[in-house]
DNA sequence: ATGTGTTTAAGTCAAG
DNA sequence: CTTGACTTAAACACAT
């Protein structure tokens, strides 16, 4: 994980909202999702102001996570244990701070009929050990087909599903790497100049590829592909009912944010 | 007991 | 001035 530079506000209160601070922490994390405790840690490390009155601001931050549609809760892997869930940004909220400003947003990010908790959503994944065939370096498609054709489970169960082999049958895929940039607010919230966001596609960012280069038995995660798929499926699942015209089932393309 | 998450409510502040 | 984004506080439920 890249080591961020210390912000320079000292004991002064930084001019960022709790939403901004939380989004910063999530965006900066390798997998774009963090447990609450890591969000706290990030903010305290970057902004010494928040090393005081911890109970107060952490309460406010939790309020913001619950209240704001831009934050989505993803269940933990139950086998690993631990309190709470992971939090991520809604895919469409990654650029909610327009024109480089992390201060007040022009408009609150809201989604109709938002499901914040993915645990009990149904998901259908065909041939799970072969799921996610990489069409090329940057595009991954997952079929969400009718349940009777394939295995059908809740997202929470899916996250606990034990896969013994990598999802990609041909080994490590070539993952596009984002050029290293300085850790500044502007860089955090600005999109890559070369990125293309395709309408109606779930946006997945593979810019951090350190896990992919580690041998499986050394990585902290059970299976890096699986872990990415966790995020992917949670986000896909979120989109299923809104973006697929036939309701619940269909195919979703997931594009990496990279050079097209 | 403690951490996490939800909800309500009242207040501050800035943009329009 | 009004509206809405945001902060702060607090009560409560639930999980570990």
mmCIF file of N, CA, C and O (backbone and C1' of nucleotides) in Angstrom, chain A residues 36-37 40 59 62-63 66-67 73 83-85 87 104, chain B residues 1-9 12-16:
data_model
loop_
_atom_site.group_PDB
_atom_site.id
_atom_site.type_symbol
_atom_site.label_atom_id
_atom_site.label_comp_id
_atom_site.label_asym_id
_atom_site.label_seq_id
_atom_site.Cartn_x
_atom_site.Cartn_y
_atom_site.Cartn_z
ATOM 1 N N UNK A 36 -14.459 -0.077 9.370
ATOM 2 C CA UNK A 36 -14.570 1.201 10.076
ATOM 3 C C UNK A 36 -13.279 1.569 10.794
ATOM 4 O O UNK A 36 -12.820 2.711 10.750
ATOM 5 N N UNK A 37 -12.677 0.572 11.443
ATOM 6 C CA UNK A 37 -11.481 0.862 12.247
ATOM 7 C C UNK A 37 -10.347 1.418 11.373
ATOM 8 O O UNK A 37 -9.572 2.263 11.819
ATOM 9 N N UNK A 40 -11.047 5.081 10.572
ATOM 10 C CA UNK A 40 -10.594 5.883 11.711
ATOM 11 C C UNK A 40 -9.081 6.092 11.650
ATOM 12 O O UNK A 40 -8.578 7.197 11.802
ATOM 13 N N UNK A 59 -18.342 9.185 16.256
ATOM 14 C CA UNK A 59 -19.804 9.074 16.247
ATOM 15 C C UNK A 59 -20.371 9.788 15.019
ATOM 16 O O UNK A 59 -21.233 9.256 14.310
ATOM 17 N N UNK A 62 -19.677 7.734 11.895
ATOM 18 C CA UNK A 62 -20.574 6.584 11.736
ATOM 19 C C UNK A 62 -21.955 7.036 11.273
ATOM 20 O O UNK A 62 -22.589 6.381 10.462
ATOM 21 N N UNK A 63 -22.375 8.162 11.792
ATOM 22 C CA UNK A 63 -23.639 8.724 11.341
ATOM 23 C C UNK A 63 -23.604 8.963 9.833
ATOM 24 O O UNK A 63 -24.546 8.633 9.108
ATOM 25 N N UNK A 66 -23.885 5.731 7.740
ATOM 26 C CA UNK A 66 -25.242 5.201 7.684
ATOM 27 C C UNK A 66 -26.172 6.084 6.864
ATOM 28 O O UNK A 66 -27.007 5.604 6.117
ATOM 29 N N UNK A 67 -26.001 7.370 7.045
ATOM 30 C CA UNK A 67 -26.977 8.308 6.504
ATOM 31 C C UNK A 67 -26.814 8.546 5.010
ATOM 32 O O UNK A 67 -27.792 8.738 4.300
ATOM 33 N N UNK A 73 -22.291 -0.731 2.428
ATOM 34 C CA UNK A 73 -21.776 -1.699 3.394
ATOM 35 C C UNK A 73 -21.621 -3.051 2.723
ATOM 36 O O UNK A 73 -22.550 -3.537 2.089
ATOM 37 N N UNK A 83 -15.374 -7.595 13.868
ATOM 38 C CA UNK A 83 -16.620 -6.843 14.025
ATOM 39 C C UNK A 83 -16.895 -6.004 12.790
ATOM 40 O O UNK A 83 -15.992 -5.594 12.091
ATOM 41 N N UNK A 84 -18.160 -5.739 12.574
ATOM 42 C CA UNK A 84 -18.556 -4.785 11.555
ATOM 43 C C UNK A 84 -18.365 -5.273 10.134
ATOM 44 O O UNK A 84 -18.043 -6.431 9.883
ATOM 45 N N UNK A 85 -18.560 -4.356 9.214
ATOM 46 C CA UNK A 85 -18.521 -4.677 7.795
ATOM 47 C C UNK A 85 -17.380 -3.908 7.136
ATOM 48 O O UNK A 85 -16.675 -3.152 7.780
ATOM 49 N N UNK A 87 -16.682 -1.017 4.270
ATOM 50 C CA UNK A 87 -17.386 0.105 3.653
ATOM 51 C C UNK A 87 -16.696 0.493 2.364
ATOM 52 O O UNK A 87 -15.472 0.533 2.290
ATOM 53 N N UNK A 104 -17.870 21.427 0.421
ATOM 54 C CA UNK A 104 -19.286 21.113 0.255
ATOM 55 C C UNK A 104 -19.589 20.690 -1.177
ATOM 56 O O UNK A 104 -19.119 21.317 -2.122
ATOM 57 P P DA B 1 -20.856 -3.729 31.887
ATOM 58 O "O5'" DA B 1 -19.625 -3.689 30.879
ATOM 59 C "C5'" DA B 1 -18.336 -4.110 31.325
ATOM 60 C "C4'" DA B 1 -17.379 -3.973 30.164
ATOM 61 C "C3'" DA B 1 -17.334 -2.579 29.527
ATOM 62 O "O3'" DA B 1 -16.003 -2.330 29.111
ATOM 63 C "C1'" DA B 1 -18.125 -4.153 27.928
ATOM 64 P P DT B 2 -15.624 -0.873 28.623
ATOM 65 O "O5'" DT B 2 -15.608 -1.083 27.036
ATOM 66 C "C5'" DT B 2 -14.817 -2.138 26.484
ATOM 67 C "C4'" DT B 2 -15.159 -2.301 25.028
ATOM 68 C "C3'" DT B 2 -15.237 -0.984 24.240
ATOM 69 O "O3'" DT B 2 -14.266 -1.024 23.216
ATOM 70 C "C1'" DT B 2 -17.072 -2.412 23.747
ATOM 71 P P DG B 3 -14.039 0.185 22.227
ATOM 72 O "O5'" DG B 3 -14.702 -0.365 20.890
ATOM 73 C "C5'" DG B 3 -14.324 -1.654 20.419
ATOM 74 C "C4'" DG B 3 -15.185 -2.019 19.238
ATOM 75 C "C3'" DG B 3 -15.315 -0.916 18.191
ATOM 76 O "O3'" DG B 3 -15.164 -1.521 16.905
ATOM 77 C "C1'" DG B 3 -17.471 -1.585 18.922
ATOM 78 P P DT B 4 -15.198 -0.680 15.581
ATOM 79 O "O5'" DT B 4 -16.712 -0.861 15.110
ATOM 80 C "C5'" DT B 4 -17.175 -2.169 14.829
ATOM 81 C "C4'" DT B 4 -18.639 -2.136 14.474
ATOM 82 C "C3'" DT B 4 -19.006 -1.135 13.363
ATOM 83 O "O3'" DT B 4 -19.626 -1.873 12.332
ATOM 84 C "C1'" DT B 4 -20.518 -0.996 15.183
ATOM 85 P P DG B 5 -19.963 -1.204 10.956
ATOM 86 O "O5'" DG B 5 -21.463 -0.716 11.133
ATOM 87 C "C5'" DG B 5 -22.473 -1.694 11.260
ATOM 88 C "C4'" DG B 5 -23.801 -1.024 11.539
ATOM 89 C "C3'" DG B 5 -24.185 0.114 10.593
ATOM 90 O "O3'" DG B 5 -25.410 -0.258 9.986
ATOM 91 C "C1'" DG B 5 -24.586 0.701 12.861
ATOM 92 P P DT B 6 -26.205 0.728 9.025
ATOM 93 O "O5'" DT B 6 -27.286 1.372 10.002
ATOM 94 C "C5'" DT B 6 -28.176 0.494 10.678
ATOM 95 C "C4'" DT B 6 -29.244 1.297 11.373
ATOM 96 C "C3'" DT B 6 -29.869 2.412 10.532
ATOM 97 O "O3'" DT B 6 -31.273 2.235 10.569
ATOM 98 C "C1'" DT B 6 -29.187 3.251 12.639
ATOM 99 P P DT B 7 -32.226 3.077 9.635
ATOM 100 O "O5'" DT B 7 -32.654 4.268 10.607
ATOM 101 C "C5'" DT B 7 -33.268 3.948 11.844
ATOM 102 C "C4'" DT B 7 -33.337 5.183 12.705
ATOM 103 C "C3'" DT B 7 -33.837 6.441 11.991
ATOM 104 O "O3'" DT B 7 -35.157 6.691 12.413
ATOM 105 C "C1'" DT B 7 -32.033 6.886 13.498
ATOM 106 P P DT B 8 -36.012 7.898 11.825
ATOM 107 O "O5'" DT B 8 -35.820 9.021 12.929
ATOM 108 C "C5'" DT B 8 -35.966 8.679 14.297
ATOM 109 C "C4'" DT B 8 -35.596 9.877 15.144
ATOM 110 C "C3'" DT B 8 -36.110 11.220 14.624
ATOM 111 O "O3'" DT B 8 -36.800 11.882 15.670
ATOM 112 C "C1'" DT B 8 -33.786 11.336 15.086
ATOM 113 P P DA B 9 -37.662 13.168 15.390
ATOM 114 O "O5'" DA B 9 -36.674 14.300 15.912
ATOM 115 C "C5'" DA B 9 -35.985 14.092 17.138
ATOM 116 C "C4'" DA B 9 -34.992 15.207 17.336
ATOM 117 C "C3'" DA B 9 -35.410 16.539 16.690
ATOM 118 O "O3'" DA B 9 -35.307 17.563 17.664
ATOM 119 C "C1'" DA B 9 -33.215 15.974 16.067
ATOM 120 P P DT B 12 -26.750 27.594 16.132
ATOM 121 O "O5'" DT B 12 -25.727 27.168 14.986
ATOM 122 C "C5'" DT B 12 -24.581 26.401 15.313
ATOM 123 C "C4'" DT B 12 -23.727 26.205 14.057
ATOM 124 C "C3'" DT B 12 -23.435 27.501 13.296
ATOM 125 O "O3'" DT B 12 -22.071 27.490 12.924
ATOM 126 C "C1'" DT B 12 -24.475 25.932 11.860
ATOM 127 P P DC B 13 -21.400 28.826 12.334
ATOM 128 O "O5'" DC B 13 -21.427 28.572 10.759
ATOM 129 C "C5'" DC B 13 -20.869 27.372 10.246
ATOM 130 C "C4'" DC B 13 -21.230 27.240 8.786
ATOM 131 C "C3'" DC B 13 -21.078 28.537 7.990
ATOM 132 O "O3'" DC B 13 -20.147 28.304 6.962
ATOM 133 C "C1'" DC B 13 -23.144 27.451 7.518
ATOM 134 P P DA B 14 -19.521 29.543 6.164
ATOM 135 O "O5'" DA B 14 -20.016 29.203 4.688
ATOM 136 C "C5'" DA B 14 -19.916 27.863 4.227
ATOM 137 C "C4'" DA B 14 -20.744 27.695 2.973
ATOM 138 C "C3'" DA B 14 -20.603 28.837 1.965
ATOM 139 O "O3'" DA B 14 -20.548 28.251 0.681
ATOM 140 C "C1'" DA B 14 -22.878 28.567 2.562
ATOM 141 P P DA B 15 -20.186 29.148 -0.581
ATOM 142 O "O5'" DA B 15 -21.425 28.798 -1.528
ATOM 143 C "C5'" DA B 15 -21.926 27.465 -1.525
ATOM 144 C "C4'" DA B 15 -23.215 27.405 -2.317
ATOM 145 C "C3'" DA B 15 -23.266 28.337 -3.518
ATOM 146 O "O3'" DA B 15 -23.930 27.664 -4.560
ATOM 147 C "C1'" DA B 15 -24.987 28.903 -1.990
ATOM 148 P P DG B 16 -24.045 28.365 -5.988
ATOM 149 O "O5'" DG B 16 -25.580 28.810 -6.050
ATOM 150 C "C5'" DG B 16 -26.577 27.865 -5.694
ATOM 151 C "C4'" DG B 16 -27.922 28.548 -5.657
ATOM 152 C "C3'" DG B 16 -28.141 29.567 -6.768
ATOM 153 O "O3'" DG B 16 -29.458 29.419 -7.291
ATOM 154 C "C1'" DG B 16 -28.493 30.585 -4.668
#
